[in-house]
PDB file of C-alpha atoms in Angstrom:
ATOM      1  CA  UNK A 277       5.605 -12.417  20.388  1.00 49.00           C
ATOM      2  CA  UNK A 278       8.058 -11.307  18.018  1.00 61.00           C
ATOM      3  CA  UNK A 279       8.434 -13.636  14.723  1.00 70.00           C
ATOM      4  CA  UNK A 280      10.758 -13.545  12.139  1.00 83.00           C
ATOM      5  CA  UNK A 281       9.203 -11.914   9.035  1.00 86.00           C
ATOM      6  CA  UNK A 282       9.374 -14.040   5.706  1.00 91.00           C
ATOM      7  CA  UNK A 283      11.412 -13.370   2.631  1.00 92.00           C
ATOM      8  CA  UNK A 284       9.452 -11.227   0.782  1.00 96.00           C
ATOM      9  CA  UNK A 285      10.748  -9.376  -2.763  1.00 96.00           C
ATOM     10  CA  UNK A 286       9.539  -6.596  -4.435  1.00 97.00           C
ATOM     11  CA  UNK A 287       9.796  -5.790  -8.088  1.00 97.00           C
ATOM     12  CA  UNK A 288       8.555  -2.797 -10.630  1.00 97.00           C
ATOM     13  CA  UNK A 289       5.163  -4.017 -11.542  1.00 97.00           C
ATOM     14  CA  UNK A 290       4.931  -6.086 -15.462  1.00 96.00           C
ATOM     15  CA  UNK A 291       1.778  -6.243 -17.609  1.00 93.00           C
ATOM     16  CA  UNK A 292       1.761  -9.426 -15.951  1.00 96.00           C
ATOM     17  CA  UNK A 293       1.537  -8.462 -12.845  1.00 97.00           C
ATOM     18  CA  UNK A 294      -2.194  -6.775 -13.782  1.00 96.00           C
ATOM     19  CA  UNK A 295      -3.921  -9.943 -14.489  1.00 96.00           C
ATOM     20  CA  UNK A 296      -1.874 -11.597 -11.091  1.00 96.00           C
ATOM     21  CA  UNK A 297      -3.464  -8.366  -9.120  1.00 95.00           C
ATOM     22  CA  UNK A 298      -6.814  -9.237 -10.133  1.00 95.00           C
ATOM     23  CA  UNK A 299      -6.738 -12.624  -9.913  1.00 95.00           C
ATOM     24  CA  UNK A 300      -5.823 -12.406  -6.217  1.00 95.00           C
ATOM     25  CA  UNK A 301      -7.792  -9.363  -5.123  1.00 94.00           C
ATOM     26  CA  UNK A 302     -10.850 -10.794  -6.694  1.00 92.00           C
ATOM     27  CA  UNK A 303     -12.418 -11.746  -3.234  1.00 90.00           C
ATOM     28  CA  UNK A 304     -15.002  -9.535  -0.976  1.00 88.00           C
ATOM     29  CA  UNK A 305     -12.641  -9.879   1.417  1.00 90.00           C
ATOM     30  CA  UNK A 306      -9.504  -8.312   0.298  1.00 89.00           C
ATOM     31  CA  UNK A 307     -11.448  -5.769  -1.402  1.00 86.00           C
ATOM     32  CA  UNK A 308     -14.045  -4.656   2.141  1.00 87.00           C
ATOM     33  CA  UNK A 309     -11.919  -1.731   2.356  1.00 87.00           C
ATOM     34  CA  UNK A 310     -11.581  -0.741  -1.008  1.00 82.00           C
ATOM     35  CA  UNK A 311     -15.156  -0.286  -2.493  1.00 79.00           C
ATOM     36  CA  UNK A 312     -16.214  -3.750  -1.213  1.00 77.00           C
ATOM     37  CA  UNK A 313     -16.122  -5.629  -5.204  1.00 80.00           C
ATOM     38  CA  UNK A 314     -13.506  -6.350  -7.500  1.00 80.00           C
ATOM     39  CA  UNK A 315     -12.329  -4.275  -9.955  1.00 88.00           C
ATOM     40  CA  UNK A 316     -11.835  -4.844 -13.923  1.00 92.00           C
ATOM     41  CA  UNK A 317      -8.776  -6.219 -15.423  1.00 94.00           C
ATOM     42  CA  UNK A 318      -8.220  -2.924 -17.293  1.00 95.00           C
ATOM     43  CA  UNK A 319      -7.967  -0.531 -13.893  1.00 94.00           C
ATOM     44  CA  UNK A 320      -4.851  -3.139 -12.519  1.00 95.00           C
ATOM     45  CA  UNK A 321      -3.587  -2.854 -16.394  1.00 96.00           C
ATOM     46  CA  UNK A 322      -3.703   1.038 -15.627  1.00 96.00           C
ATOM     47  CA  UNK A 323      -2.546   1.164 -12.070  1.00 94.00           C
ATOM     48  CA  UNK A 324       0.713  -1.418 -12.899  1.00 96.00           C
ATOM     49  CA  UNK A 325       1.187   1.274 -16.001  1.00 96.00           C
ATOM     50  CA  UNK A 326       1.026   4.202 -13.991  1.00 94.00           C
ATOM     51  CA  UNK A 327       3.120   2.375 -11.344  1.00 95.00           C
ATOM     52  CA  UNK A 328       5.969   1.545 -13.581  1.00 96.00           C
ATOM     53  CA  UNK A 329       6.077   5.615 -14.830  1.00 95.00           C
ATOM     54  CA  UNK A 330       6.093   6.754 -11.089  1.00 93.00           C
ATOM     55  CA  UNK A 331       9.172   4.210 -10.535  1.00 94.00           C
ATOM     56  CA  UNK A 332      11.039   5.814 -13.528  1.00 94.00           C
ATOM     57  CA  UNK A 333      10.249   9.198 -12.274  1.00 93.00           C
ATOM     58  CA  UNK A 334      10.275   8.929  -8.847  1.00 92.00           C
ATOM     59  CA  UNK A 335      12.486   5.916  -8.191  1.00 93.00           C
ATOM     60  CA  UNK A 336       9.293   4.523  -5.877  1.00 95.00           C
ATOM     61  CA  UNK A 337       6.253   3.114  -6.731  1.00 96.00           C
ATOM     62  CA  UNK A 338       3.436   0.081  -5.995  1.00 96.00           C
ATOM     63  CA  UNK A 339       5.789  -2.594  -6.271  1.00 97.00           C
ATOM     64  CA  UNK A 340       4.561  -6.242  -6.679  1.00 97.00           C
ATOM     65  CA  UNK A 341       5.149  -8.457  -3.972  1.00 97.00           C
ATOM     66  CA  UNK A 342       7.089 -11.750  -4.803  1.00 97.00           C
ATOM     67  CA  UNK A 343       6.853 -14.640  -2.145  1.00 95.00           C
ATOM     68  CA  UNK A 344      10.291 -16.480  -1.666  1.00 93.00           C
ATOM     69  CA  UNK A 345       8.414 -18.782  -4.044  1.00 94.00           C
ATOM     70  CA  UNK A 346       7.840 -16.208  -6.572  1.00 94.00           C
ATOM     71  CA  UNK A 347       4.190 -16.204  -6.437  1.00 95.00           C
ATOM     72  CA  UNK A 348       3.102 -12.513  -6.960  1.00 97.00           C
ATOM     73  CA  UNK A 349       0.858 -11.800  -3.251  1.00 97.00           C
ATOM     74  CA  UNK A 350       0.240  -8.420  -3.638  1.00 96.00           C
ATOM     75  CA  UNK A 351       1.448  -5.332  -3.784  1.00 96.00           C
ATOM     76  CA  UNK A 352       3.281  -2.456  -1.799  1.00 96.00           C
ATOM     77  CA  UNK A 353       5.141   0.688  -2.008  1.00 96.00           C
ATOM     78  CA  UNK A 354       4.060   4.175  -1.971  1.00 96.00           C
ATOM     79  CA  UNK A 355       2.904   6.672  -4.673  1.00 92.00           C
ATOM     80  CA  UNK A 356       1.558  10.658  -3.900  1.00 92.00           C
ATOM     81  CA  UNK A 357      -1.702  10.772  -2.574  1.00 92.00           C
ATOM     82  CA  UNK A 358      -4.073  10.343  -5.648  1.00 86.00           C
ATOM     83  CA  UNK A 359      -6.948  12.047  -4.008  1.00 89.00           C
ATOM     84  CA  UNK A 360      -8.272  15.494  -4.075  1.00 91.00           C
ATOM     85  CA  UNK A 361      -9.326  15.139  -0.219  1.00 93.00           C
ATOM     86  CA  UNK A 362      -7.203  14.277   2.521  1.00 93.00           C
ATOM     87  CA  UNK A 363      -3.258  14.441   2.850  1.00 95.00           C
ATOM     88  CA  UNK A 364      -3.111  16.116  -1.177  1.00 93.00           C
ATOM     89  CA  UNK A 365       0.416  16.469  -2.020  1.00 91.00           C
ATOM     90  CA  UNK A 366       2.002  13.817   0.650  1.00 95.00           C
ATOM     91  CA  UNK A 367       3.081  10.593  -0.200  1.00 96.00           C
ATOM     92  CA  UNK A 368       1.056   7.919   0.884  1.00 96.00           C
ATOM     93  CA  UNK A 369       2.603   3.993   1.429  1.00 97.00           C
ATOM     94  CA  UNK A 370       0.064   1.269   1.351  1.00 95.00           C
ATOM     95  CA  UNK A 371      -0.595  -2.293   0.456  1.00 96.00           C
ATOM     96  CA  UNK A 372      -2.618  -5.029  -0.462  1.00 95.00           C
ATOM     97  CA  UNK A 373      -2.159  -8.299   0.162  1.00 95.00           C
ATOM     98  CA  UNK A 374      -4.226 -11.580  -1.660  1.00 95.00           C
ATOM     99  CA  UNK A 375      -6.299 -14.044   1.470  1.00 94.00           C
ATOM    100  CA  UNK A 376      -4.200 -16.644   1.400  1.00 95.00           C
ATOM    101  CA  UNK A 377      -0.944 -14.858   2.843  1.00 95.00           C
ATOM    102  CA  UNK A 378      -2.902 -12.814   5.542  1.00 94.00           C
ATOM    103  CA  UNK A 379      -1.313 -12.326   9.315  1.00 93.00           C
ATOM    104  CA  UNK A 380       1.951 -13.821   8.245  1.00 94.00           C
ATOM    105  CA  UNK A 381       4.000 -10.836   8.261  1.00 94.00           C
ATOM    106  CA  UNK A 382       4.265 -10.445   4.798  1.00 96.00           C
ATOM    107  CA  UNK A 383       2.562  -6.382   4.444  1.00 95.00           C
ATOM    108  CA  UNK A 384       5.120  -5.802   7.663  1.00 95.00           C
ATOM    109  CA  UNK A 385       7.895  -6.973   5.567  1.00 96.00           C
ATOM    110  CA  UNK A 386       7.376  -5.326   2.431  1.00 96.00           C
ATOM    111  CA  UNK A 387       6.033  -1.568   3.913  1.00 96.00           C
ATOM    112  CA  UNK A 388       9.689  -2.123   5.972  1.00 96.00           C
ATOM    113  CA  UNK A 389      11.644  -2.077   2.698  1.00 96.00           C
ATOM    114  CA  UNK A 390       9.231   0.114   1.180  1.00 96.00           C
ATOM    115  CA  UNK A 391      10.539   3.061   4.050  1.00 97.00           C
ATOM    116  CA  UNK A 392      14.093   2.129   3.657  1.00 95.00           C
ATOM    117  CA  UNK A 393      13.998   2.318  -0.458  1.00 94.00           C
ATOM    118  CA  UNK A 394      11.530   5.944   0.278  1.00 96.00           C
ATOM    119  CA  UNK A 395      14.779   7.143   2.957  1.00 94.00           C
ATOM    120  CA  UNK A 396      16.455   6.432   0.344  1.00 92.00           C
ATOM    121  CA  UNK A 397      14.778   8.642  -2.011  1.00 92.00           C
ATOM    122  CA  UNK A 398      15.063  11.529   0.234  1.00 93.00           C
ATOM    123  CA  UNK A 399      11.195  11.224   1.266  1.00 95.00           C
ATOM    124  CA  UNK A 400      10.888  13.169   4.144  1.00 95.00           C
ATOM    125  CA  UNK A 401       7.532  11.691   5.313  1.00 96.00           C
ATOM    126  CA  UNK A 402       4.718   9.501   4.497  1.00 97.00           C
ATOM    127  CA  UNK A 403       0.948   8.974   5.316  1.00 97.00           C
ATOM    128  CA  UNK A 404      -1.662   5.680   5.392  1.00 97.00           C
ATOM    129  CA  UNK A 405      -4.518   6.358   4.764  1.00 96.00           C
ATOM    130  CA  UNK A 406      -7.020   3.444   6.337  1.00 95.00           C
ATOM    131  CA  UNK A 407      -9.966   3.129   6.829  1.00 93.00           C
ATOM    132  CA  UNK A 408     -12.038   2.844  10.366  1.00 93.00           C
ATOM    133  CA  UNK A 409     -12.436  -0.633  11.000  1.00 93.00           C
ATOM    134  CA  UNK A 410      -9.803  -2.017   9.016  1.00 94.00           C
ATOM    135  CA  UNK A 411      -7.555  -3.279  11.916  1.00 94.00           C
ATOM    136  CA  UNK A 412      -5.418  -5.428   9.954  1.00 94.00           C
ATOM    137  CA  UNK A 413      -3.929  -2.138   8.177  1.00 95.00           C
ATOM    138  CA  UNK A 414      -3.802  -0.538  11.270  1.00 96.00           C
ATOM    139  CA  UNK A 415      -1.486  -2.831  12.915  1.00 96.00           C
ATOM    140  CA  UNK A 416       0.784  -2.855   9.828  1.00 96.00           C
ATOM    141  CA  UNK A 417       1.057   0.870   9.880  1.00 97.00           C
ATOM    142  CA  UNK A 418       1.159   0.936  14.013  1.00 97.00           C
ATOM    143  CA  UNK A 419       3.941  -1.747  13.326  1.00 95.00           C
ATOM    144  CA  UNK A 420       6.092   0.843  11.078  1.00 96.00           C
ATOM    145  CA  UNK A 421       5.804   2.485  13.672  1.00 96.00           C
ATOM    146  CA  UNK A 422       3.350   5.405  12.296  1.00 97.00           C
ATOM    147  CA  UNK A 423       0.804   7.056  14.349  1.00 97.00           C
ATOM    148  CA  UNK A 424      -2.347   8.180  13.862  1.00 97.00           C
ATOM    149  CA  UNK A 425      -2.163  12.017  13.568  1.00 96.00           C
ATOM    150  CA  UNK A 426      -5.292  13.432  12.218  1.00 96.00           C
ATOM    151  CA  UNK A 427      -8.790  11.922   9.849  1.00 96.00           C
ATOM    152  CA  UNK A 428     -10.497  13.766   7.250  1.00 95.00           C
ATOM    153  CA  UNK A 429     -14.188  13.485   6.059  1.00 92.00           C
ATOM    154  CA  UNK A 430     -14.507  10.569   3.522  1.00 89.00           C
ATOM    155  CA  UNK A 431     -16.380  12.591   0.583  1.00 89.00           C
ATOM    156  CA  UNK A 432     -18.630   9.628  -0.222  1.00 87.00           C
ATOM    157  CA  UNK A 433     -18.805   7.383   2.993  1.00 87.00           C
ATOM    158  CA  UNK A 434     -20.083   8.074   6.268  1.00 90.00           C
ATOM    159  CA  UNK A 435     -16.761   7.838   8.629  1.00 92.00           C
ATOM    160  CA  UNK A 436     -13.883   9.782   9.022  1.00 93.00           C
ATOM    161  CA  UNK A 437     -11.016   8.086   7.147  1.00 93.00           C
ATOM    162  CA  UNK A 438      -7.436   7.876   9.536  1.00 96.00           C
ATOM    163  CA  UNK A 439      -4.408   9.403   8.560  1.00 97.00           C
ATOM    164  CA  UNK A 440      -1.551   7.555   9.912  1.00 98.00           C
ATOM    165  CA  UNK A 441       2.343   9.614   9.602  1.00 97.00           C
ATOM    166  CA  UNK A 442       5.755   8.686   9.955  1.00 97.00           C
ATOM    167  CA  UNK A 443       8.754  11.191   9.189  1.00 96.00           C
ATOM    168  CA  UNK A 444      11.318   9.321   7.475  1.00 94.00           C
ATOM    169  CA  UNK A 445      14.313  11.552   7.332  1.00 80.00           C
ATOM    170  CA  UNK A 446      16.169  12.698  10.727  1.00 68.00           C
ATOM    171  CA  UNK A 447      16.297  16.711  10.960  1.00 59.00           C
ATOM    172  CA  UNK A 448      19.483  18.446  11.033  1.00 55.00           C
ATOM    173  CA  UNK A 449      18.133  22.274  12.282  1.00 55.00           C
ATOM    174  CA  UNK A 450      19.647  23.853  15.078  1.00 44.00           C
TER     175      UNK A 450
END
């Protein structure tokens, strides 16, 4: 079945934004894949701070996610791979969405215009990074249309952690 995806927006991240991030990500649910707790109000005052800097430099980032209501939802976007394990050096799109707007299409929207603004950008490919077990993320990136192409040994967690890949820019060699 294929729907039609809602309206989504997508903005450089405000101070704002930090305590809208942790508000909605402050559920065990949202956060099972990403340590399993919430985190602080001070690390989504860093991350929407670092975001904004890679969006000035870069011209990409973690945007915020807007619903056609303006509620923020979550975020999206892409930003290199912060790790010193797996895909170091690539850039890496991801997202995270708040309960309440799960399986509505609204991470397939948003990770759709994050490719076209990264195209844009001249990024020539990007990775997701998900972990085993988190199907929901796997559809999204299966959805973009990303494969999975190799794992790497999660340095603190039993599993192997999937590295999804999708070149963005067409090649002109001979």
């Amino acid at each position: 079945m294929n729907r039609a995806l809602p309206v989504v927006r997508l903005r450089v991240p405000t101070d704002e934004d930090a305590v809208a991030w942790h508000r909605i990500f402050d559920d065990p649910d949202v956060m099972e894949f990403h340590g399993g707790r919430s985190a602080e109000l001070y690390v989504y005052e860093e991350l929407t701070a670092r975001q904004r800097r890679h969006d000035a430099e870069r011209g990409f980032c973690l945007w915020t996610m807007v619903d056609e209501s303006g509620q923020v939802i979550g975020f999206t976007g892409a930003q290199p791979w912060p790790q010193d394990w797996g895909p170091t050096g690539e850039i890496e799109i991801g997202w995270r969405l708040g309960r309440a707007y799960w399986g509505q299409g609204y991470a397939t929207a948003a990770a759709q215009m994050t490719l076209e603004r990264l195209r844009a950008a001249g990024v020539p490919d990007v990775v997701a990074m998900v972990r085993p077990g988190n199907e929901r993320s796997i559809s999204v990136a299966k959805r973009l249309g990303m494969e999975l192409a190799e794992t790497f040994p999660h340095p603190r967690l039993n599993e192997e952690a999937l590295c999804f890949r999708l070149p963005l820019q067409i090649s002109h060699s001979e």
